[in-house]
Coordinates of C-alpha atoms in Angstrom, one line a residue:
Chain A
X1 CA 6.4 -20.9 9.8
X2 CA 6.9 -17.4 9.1
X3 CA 9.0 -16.7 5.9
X4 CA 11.9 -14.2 6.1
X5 CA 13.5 -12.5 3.4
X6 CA 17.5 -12.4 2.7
X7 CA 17.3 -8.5 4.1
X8 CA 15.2 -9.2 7.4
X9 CA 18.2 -8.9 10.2
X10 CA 18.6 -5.3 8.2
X11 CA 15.0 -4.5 8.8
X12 CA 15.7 -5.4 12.3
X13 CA 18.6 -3.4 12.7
X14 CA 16.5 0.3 11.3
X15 CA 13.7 -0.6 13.2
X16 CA 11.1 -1.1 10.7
X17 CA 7.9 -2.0 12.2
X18 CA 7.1 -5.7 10.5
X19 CA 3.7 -7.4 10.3
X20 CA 3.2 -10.5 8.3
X21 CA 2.5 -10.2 4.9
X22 CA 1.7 -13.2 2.6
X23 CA 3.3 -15.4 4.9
X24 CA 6.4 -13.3 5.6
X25 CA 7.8 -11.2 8.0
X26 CA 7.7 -7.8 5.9
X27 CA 8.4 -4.1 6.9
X28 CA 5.0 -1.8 6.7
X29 CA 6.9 1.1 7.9
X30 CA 10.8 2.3 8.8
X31 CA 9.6 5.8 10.0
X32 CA 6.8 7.4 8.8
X33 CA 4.3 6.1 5.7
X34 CA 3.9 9.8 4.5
X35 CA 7.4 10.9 4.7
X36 CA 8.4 7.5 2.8
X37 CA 6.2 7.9 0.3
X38 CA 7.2 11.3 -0.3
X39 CA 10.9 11.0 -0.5
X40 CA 10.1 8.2 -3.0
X41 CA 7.9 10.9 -5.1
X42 CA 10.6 13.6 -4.6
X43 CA 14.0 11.8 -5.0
X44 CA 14.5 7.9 -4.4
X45 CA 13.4 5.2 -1.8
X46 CA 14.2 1.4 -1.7
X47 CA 11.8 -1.5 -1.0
X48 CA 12.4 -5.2 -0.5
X49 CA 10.2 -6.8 -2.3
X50 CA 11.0 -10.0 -2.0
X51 CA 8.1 -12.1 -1.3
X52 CA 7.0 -11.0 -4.7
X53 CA 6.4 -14.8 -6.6
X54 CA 9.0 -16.0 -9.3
X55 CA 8.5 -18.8 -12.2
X56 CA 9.8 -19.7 -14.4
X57 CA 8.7 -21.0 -17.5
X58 CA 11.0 -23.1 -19.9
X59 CA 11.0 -25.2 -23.0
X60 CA 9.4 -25.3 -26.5
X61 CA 6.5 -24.8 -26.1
X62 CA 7.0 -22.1 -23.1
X63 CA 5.3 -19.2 -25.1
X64 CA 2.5 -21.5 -26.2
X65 CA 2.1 -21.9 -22.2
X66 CA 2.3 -18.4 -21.3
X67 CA 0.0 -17.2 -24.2
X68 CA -2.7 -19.9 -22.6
X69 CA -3.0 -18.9 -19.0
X70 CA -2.6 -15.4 -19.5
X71 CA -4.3 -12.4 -21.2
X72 CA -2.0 -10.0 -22.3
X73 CA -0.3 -11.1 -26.0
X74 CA 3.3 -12.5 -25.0
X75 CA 4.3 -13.1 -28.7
X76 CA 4.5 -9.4 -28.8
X77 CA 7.4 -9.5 -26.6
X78 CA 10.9 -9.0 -27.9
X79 CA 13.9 -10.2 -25.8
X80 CA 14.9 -8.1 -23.2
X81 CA 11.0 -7.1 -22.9
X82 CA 8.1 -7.6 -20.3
X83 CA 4.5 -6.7 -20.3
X84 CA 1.6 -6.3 -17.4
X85 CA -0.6 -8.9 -17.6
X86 CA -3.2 -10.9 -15.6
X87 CA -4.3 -15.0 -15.4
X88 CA -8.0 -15.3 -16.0
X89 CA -10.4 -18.4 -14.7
X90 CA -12.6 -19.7 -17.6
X91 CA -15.5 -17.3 -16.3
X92 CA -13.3 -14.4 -16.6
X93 CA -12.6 -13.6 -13.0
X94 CA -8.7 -13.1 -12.6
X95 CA -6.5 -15.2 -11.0
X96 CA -3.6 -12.8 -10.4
X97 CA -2.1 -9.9 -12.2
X98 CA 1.5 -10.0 -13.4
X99 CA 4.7 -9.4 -15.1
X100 CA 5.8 -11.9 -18.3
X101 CA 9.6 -11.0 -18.7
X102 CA 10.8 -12.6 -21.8
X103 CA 14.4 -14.1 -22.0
X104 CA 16.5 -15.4 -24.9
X105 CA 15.3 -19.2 -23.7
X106 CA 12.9 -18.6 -21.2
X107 CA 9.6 -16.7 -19.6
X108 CA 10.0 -15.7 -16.2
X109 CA 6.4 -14.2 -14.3
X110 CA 6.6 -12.4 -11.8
X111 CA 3.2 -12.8 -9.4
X112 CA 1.8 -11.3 -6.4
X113 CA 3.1 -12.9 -2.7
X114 CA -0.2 -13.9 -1.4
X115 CA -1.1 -15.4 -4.5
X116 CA 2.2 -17.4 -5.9
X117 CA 1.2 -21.0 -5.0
X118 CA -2.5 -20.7 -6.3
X119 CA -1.0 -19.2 -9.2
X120 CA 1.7 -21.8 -9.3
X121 CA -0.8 -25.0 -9.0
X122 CA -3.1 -23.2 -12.1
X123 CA -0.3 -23.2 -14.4
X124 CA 0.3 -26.6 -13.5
X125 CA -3.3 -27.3 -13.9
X126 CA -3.4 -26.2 -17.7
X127 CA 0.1 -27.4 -18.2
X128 CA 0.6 -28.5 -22.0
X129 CA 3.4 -30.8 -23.1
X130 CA 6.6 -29.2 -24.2
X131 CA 7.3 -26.7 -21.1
X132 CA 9.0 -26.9 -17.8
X133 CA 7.3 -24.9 -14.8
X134 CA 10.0 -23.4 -12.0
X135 CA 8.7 -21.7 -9.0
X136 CA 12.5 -20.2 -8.2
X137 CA 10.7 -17.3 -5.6
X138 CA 12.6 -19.1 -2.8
X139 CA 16.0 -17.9 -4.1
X140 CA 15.8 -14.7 -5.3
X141 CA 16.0 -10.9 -3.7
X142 CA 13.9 -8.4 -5.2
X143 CA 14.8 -4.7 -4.6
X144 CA 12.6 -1.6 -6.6
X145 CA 14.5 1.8 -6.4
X146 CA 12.1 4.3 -7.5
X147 CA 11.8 7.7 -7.4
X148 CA 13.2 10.2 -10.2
X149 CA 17.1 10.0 -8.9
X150 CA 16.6 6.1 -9.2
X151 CA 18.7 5.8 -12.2
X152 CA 21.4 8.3 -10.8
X153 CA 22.0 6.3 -8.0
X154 CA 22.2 2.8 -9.7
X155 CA 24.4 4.0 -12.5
X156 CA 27.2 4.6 -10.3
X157 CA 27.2 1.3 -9.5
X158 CA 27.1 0.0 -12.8
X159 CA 28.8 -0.3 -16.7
X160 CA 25.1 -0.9 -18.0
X161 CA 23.9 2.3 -19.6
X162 CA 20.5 2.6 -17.6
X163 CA 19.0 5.5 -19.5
X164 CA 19.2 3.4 -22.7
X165 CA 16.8 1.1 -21.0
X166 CA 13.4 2.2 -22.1
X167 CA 10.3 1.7 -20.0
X168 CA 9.4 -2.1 -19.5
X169 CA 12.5 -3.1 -20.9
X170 CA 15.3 -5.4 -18.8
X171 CA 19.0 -6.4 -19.1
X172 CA 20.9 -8.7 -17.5
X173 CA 24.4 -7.1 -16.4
X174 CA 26.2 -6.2 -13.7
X175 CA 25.4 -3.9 -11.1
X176 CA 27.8 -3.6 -7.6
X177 CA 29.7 -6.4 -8.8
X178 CA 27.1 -8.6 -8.6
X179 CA 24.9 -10.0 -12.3
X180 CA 21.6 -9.6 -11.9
X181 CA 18.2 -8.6 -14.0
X182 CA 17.6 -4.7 -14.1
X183 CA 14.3 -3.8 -15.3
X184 CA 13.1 -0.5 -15.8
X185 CA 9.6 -1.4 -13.7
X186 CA 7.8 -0.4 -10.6
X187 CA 4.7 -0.2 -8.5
X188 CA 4.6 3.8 -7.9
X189 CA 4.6 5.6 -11.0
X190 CA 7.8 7.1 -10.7
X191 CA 10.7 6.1 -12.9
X192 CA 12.9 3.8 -11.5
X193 CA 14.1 0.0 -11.8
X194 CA 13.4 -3.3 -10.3
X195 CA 16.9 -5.4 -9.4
X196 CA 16.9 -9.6 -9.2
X197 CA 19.3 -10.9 -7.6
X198 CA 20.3 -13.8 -6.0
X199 CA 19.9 -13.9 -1.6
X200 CA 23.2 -14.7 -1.2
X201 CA 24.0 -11.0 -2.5
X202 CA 21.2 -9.2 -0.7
X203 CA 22.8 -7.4 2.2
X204 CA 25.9 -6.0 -0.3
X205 CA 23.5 -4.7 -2.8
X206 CA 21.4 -3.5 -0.4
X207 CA 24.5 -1.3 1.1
X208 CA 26.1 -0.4 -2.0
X209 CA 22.4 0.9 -3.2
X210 CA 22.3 3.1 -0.1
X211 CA 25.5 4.6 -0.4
X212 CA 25.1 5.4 -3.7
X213 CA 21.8 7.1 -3.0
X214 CA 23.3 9.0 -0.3
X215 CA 23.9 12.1 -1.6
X216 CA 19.7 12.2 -2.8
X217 CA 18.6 11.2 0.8
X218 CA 17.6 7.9 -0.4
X219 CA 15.8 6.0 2.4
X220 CA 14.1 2.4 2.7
X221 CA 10.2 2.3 2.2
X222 CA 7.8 0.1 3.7
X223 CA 5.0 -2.0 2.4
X224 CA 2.5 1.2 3.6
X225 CA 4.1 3.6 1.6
X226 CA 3.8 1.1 -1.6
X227 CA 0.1 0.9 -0.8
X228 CA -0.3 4.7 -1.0
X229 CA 2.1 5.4 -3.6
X230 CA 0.4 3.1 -6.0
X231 CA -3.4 4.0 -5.4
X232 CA -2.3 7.4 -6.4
X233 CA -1.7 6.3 -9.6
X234 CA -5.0 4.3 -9.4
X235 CA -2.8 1.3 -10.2
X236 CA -4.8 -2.0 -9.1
X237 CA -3.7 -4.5 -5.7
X238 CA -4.9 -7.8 -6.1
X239 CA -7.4 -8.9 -3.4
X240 CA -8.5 -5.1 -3.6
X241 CA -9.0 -3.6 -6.6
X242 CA -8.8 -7.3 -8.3
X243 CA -10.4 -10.8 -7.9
X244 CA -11.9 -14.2 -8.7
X245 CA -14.8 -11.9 -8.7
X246 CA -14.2 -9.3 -10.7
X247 CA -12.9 -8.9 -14.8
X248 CA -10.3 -7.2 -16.5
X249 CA -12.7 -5.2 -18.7
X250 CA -14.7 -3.8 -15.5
X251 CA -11.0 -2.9 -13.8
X252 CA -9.9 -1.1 -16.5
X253 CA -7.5 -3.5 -17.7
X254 CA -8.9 -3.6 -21.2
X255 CA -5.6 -2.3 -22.6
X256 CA -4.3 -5.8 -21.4
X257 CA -7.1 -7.7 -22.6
X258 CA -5.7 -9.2 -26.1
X259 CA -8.8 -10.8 -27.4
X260 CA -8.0 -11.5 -30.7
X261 CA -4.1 -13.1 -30.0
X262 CA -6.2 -16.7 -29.8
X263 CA -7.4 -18.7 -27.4
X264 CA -6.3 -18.4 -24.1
X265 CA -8.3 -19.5 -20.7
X266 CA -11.3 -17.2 -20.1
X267 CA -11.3 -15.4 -23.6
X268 CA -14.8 -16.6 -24.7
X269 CA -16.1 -15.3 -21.1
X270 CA -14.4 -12.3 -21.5
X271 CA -15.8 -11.8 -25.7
X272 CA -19.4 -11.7 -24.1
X273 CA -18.5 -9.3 -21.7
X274 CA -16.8 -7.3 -24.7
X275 CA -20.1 -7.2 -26.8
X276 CA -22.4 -7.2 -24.0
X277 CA -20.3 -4.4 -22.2
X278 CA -19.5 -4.1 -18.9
X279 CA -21.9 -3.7 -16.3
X280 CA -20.2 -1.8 -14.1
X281 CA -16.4 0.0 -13.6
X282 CA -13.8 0.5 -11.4
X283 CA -14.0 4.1 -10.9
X284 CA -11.5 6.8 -8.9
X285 CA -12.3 8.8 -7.1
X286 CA -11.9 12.0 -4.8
X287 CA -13.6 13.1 -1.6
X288 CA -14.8 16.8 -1.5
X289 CA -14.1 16.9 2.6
X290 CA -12.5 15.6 5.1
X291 CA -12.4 12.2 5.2
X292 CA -10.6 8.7 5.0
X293 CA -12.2 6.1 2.5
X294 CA -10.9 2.6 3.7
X295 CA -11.3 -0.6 1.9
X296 CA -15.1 -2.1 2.3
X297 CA -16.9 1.8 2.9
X298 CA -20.0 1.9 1.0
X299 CA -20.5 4.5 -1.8
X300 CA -24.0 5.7 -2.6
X301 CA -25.5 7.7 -5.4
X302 CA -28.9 9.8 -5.1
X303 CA -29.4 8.0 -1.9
X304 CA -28.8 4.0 -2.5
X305 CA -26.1 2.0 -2.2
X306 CA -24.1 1.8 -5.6
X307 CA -20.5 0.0 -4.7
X308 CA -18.0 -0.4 -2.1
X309 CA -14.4 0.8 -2.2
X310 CA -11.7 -1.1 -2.9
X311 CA -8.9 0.7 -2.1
X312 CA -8.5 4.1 -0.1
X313 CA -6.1 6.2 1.5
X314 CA -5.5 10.0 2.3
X315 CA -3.2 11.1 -0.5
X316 CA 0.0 12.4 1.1
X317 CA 0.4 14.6 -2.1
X318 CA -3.3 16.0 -2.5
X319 CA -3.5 16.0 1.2
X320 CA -6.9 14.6 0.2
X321 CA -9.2 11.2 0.3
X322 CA -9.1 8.8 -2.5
X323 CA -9.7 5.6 -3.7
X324 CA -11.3 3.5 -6.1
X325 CA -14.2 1.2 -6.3
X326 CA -16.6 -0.6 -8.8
X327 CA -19.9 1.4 -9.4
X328 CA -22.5 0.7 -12.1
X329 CA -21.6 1.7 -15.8
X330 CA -23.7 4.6 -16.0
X331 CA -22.9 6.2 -12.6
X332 CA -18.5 5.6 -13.5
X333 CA -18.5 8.9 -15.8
X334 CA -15.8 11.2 -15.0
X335 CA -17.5 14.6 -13.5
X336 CA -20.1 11.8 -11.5
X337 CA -20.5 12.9 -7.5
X338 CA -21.1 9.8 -5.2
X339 CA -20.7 9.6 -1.8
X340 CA -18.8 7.5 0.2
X341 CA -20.5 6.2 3.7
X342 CA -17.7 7.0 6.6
X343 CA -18.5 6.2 9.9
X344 CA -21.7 7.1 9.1
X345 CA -21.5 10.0 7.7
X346 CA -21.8 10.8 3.8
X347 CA -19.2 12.7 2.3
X348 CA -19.7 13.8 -1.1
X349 CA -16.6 12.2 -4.1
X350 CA -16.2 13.1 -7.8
X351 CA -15.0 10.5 -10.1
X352 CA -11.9 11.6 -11.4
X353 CA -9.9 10.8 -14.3
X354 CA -7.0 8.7 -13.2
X355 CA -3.9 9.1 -12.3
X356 CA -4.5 11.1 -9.2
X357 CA -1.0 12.7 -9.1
Chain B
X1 CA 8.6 4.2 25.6
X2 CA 8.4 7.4 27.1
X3 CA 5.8 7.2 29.9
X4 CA 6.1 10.4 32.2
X5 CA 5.9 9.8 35.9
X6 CA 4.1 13.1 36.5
X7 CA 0.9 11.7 34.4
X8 CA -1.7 9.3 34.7
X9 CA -3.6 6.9 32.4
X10 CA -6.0 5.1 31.2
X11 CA -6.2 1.6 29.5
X12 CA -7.4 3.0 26.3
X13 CA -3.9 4.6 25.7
X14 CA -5.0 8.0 27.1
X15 CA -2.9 10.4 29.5
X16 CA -4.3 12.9 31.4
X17 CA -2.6 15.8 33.3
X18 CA -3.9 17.4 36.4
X19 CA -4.0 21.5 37.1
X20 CA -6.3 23.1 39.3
X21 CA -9.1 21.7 38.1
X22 CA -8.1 21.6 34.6
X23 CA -7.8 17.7 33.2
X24 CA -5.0 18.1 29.8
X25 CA -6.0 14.6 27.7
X26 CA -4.1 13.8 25.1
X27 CA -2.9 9.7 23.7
X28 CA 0.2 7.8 24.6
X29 CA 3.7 8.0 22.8
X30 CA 3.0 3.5 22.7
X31 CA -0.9 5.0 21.6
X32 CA 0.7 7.5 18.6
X33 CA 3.6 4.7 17.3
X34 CA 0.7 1.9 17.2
X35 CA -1.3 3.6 15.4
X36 CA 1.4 5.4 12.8
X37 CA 1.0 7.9 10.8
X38 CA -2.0 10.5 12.1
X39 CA -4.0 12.2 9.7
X40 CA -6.8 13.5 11.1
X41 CA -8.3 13.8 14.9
X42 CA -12.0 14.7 15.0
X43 CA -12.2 16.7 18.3
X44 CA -15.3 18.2 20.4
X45 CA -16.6 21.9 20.7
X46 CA -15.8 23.8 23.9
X47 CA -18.3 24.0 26.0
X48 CA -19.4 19.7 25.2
X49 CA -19.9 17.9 28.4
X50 CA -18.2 14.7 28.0
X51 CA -18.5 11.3 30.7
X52 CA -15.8 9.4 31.8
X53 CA -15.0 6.4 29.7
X54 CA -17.3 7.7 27.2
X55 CA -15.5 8.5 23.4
X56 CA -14.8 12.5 22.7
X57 CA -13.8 12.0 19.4
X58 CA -11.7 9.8 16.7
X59 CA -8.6 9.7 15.2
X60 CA -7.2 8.4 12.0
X61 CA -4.6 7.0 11.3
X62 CA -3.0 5.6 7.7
X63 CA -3.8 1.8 9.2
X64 CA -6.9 2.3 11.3
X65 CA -9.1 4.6 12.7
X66 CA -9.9 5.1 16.5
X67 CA -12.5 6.2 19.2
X68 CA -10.9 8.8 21.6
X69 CA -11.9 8.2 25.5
X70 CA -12.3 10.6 27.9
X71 CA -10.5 10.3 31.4
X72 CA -12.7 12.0 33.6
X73 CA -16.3 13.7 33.3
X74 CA -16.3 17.7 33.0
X75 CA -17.1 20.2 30.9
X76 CA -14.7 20.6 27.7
X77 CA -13.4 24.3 28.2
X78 CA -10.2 23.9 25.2
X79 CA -9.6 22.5 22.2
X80 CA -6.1 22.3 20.3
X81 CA -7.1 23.6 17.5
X82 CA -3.6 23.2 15.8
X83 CA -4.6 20.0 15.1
X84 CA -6.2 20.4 12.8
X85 CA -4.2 21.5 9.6
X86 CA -0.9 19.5 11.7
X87 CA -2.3 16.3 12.9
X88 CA 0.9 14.9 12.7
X89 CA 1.7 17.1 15.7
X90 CA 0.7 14.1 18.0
X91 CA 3.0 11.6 16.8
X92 CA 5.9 14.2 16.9
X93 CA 5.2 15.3 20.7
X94 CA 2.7 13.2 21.9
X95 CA 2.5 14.4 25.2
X96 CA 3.2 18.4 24.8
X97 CA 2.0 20.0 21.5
X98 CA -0.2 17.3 20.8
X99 CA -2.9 17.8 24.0
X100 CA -6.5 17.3 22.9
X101 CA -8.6 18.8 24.9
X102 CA -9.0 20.0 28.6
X103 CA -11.6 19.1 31.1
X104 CA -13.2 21.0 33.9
X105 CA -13.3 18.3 36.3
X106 CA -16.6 17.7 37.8
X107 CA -15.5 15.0 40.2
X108 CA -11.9 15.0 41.4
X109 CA -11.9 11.4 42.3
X110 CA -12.4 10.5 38.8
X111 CA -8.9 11.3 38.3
X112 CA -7.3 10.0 41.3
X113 CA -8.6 6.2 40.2
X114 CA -6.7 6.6 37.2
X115 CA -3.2 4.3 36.9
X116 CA -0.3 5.6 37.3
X117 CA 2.8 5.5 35.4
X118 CA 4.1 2.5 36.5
X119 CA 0.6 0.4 36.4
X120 CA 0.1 1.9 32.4
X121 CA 3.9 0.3 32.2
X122 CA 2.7 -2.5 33.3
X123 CA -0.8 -2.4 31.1
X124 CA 1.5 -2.3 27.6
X125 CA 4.4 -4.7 28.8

């Protein structure tokens, strides 16, 4: 059965358009993609994103646990800190990308939708001793304000002193009455926060949020206008940009890739890709003329087939194609023109040097 | 749904308008808010003969991209060119400022086997 989250009958109510999304009923659009994604790059936009995957992971031995299934180096982490990180398979290929939030007691990861009960059984899988393993996803309410008068909206709202909250740093406090985590996090590449909250609060915060915002035109955003928002920003989706079949060196995702914190699953697959070197890169680009790249277009350099994209859109800021896709090492130099194959035609791309906005 | 009375249709989500023997073609308001955001529409040249049934250009969409069909057979005597830098133009007025193209008609009964409001009504439920 199709999932809801605690803010569906609202969706209802503004007409979003909803389509099912990892296995729940999720709004792609309220209006208009473009105008979402622009009043979420001009003032501030709300989305629910709560299918997003929560667990939890408790116990002694919970950082030893972490530090095993994923790549990134969680002992790094102070309290009141999370980091962007990623679960590899022993071969290297990822399992999901990720956020490790670290609590006074606990570890809490915060995984994609479509992936939370693969990701789920693979930590239980490579469970050590010494750690308990929550998947609390079904009781929490996920909102991410974003947009550059994010933080004036929600600190009318709150006691917490937002702007002391640096950039992938959280506190638990109260916000509309109601305690929750605030995280200075998103998806866009704007500033703004990420609330969690419990379901029974969702409709209240949700209200409170949008009166607040009032006065910046703050206006609900769809699933469509996340897509967009975070391609511009050549920020990788999972089952995209990311896979079982594809590495975190080759994505770009080196800067995540903590080799020497010790072992952890897929490290020794991931050393010989290091001192081999990658083979080939997830490269950005932009399209010199009219055109719409779409995920699965072929891109071709001096006449053969070199890639596929990934991820594409039209950029409602550049007014331009873009996307990204993997293309062999020597072709991924920034300044490089491929082509990307749409509809048959060949329109000419330069790889760019992310972000694209 | 806005579906004018005064227009007729065709399953592929076009409308067309009949004067003299000029055919107006342009997509549905159900055609525009299916496909969402529009971001381009590839249209003929004037003077392109085009068959009935047969595609006379694409448009794209944020989610997908689509064949256009034409209503009729006839010689393409105008494009709306405004389309061009404002695609968006057809999801805000679908059925005025965001025509297509116009059709000389070649064979008037073309249009008259076209449905009607009602049976497109019927067509999208």
């Amino acid at each position: 059965m199709i999932k809801k989250t605690a803010l569906n009958n609202i969706h209802h109510k503004l007409n979003a358009k909803m389509v099912e999304f990892a296995g729940y009923e999720m709004p792609i659009q309220y209006h208009s993609i473009r105008e979402e994604h622009k009043r979420v790059r001009e003032t501030v936009g709300v989305f629910d994103v709560s299918h997003m995957g929560e667990i939890e992971v408790r116990g002694p031995k919970a950082l030893n646990m972490v530090q095993k299934v994923t790549i990134n180096d969680a002992a790094a982490l102070e309290i009141g800190q999370e980091q962007y990180s990623a679960m590899c398979y022993a071969d290297g290929g990822i399992v999901d990308d990720l956020l490790v939030y670290r609590f006074s007691d606990y570890y809490l990861l915060v995984v994609n939708a479509a992936n939370k009960d693969k990701d789920f059984d693979w930590i239980m899988q490579n469970k050590i001793d010494g750690c308990e393993i929550t998947d609390t996803s079904d009781a929490v309410t996920q909102l991410a304000v974003q947009g550059k008068k994010a933080e004036a909206t929600l600190q009318k709202l709150t006691e917490a002193d937002l702007a002391a909250i640096k950039y992938y740093r959280f506190v638990e406090d109260e916000l509309a009455g109601v305690h929750m985590l605030i995280s200075r996090t998103g998806y866009t590449g704007e500033p703004g926060f990420e609330l969690y909250f419990q379901n029974e609060n969702a409709e209240k915060i949700w209200n409170a949020v949008f009166d607040a915002g009032a006065e910046f035109d703050i206006e609900p955003i769809g699933l469509g206008a996340r897509d967009s928002l975070r391609l511009e920003k050549k920020m990788c989706l999972y089952g995209n940009d990311i896979d079982q079949t594809t590495n975190p060196l080759e994505a770009g995702l080196g800067w995540i890739t903590k080799l020497d914190k010790g072992d952890f699953i897929g490290r020794e697959a991931l050393l010989k890709v290091k001192e081999q070197g990658v083979t080939r890169r997830l490269a950005a680009f932009v399209l010199q003329e009219t055109g719409f790249p779409r995920h699965g277009y072929e891109i071709y350099y001096e006449g053969r087939k070199v890639g596929e994209v990934t991820s594409g859109t039209v950029s409602p800021i550049l007014e331009k194609g873009i996307g990204m896709g993997y293309v062999p090492k020597d072709i991924s130099k920034i300044g490089t023109i491929i082509q990307i194959k749409v509809r048959n035609k060949l329109i000419p791309a330069e790889i760019i040097k992310p972000p694209f906005v | 749904m806005n579906i004018p009375a005064d227009l007729k249709y065709t399953k592929e989500h076009e409308w067309a308008k009949l004067d003299g023997d000029l055919v107006t073609v342009g997509i549905t308001d159900y055609a525009q808010g299916e496909l969402g955001d529009v971001v381009f529409v590839e249209l003929p040249s004037e003077g392109d003969e085009v068959g009935q049934d047969e595609t006379f250009g694409t448009i794209e969409a944020v989610k997908a991209v689509s064949d256009l069909y034409s209503p009729v057979s006839g010689e393409v005597v105008e494009v709306n060119s405004l389309l061009e830098d404002t695609p968006e133009t057809v999801n805000k007025d679908p059925y005025g400022e965001g025509w297509m193209i116009k059709i000389r008609l070649s064979d008037p009964a073309q249009f008259d086997g076209l449905m009607d409001a009602a049976a497109y009504q019927e067509l999208i439920g």
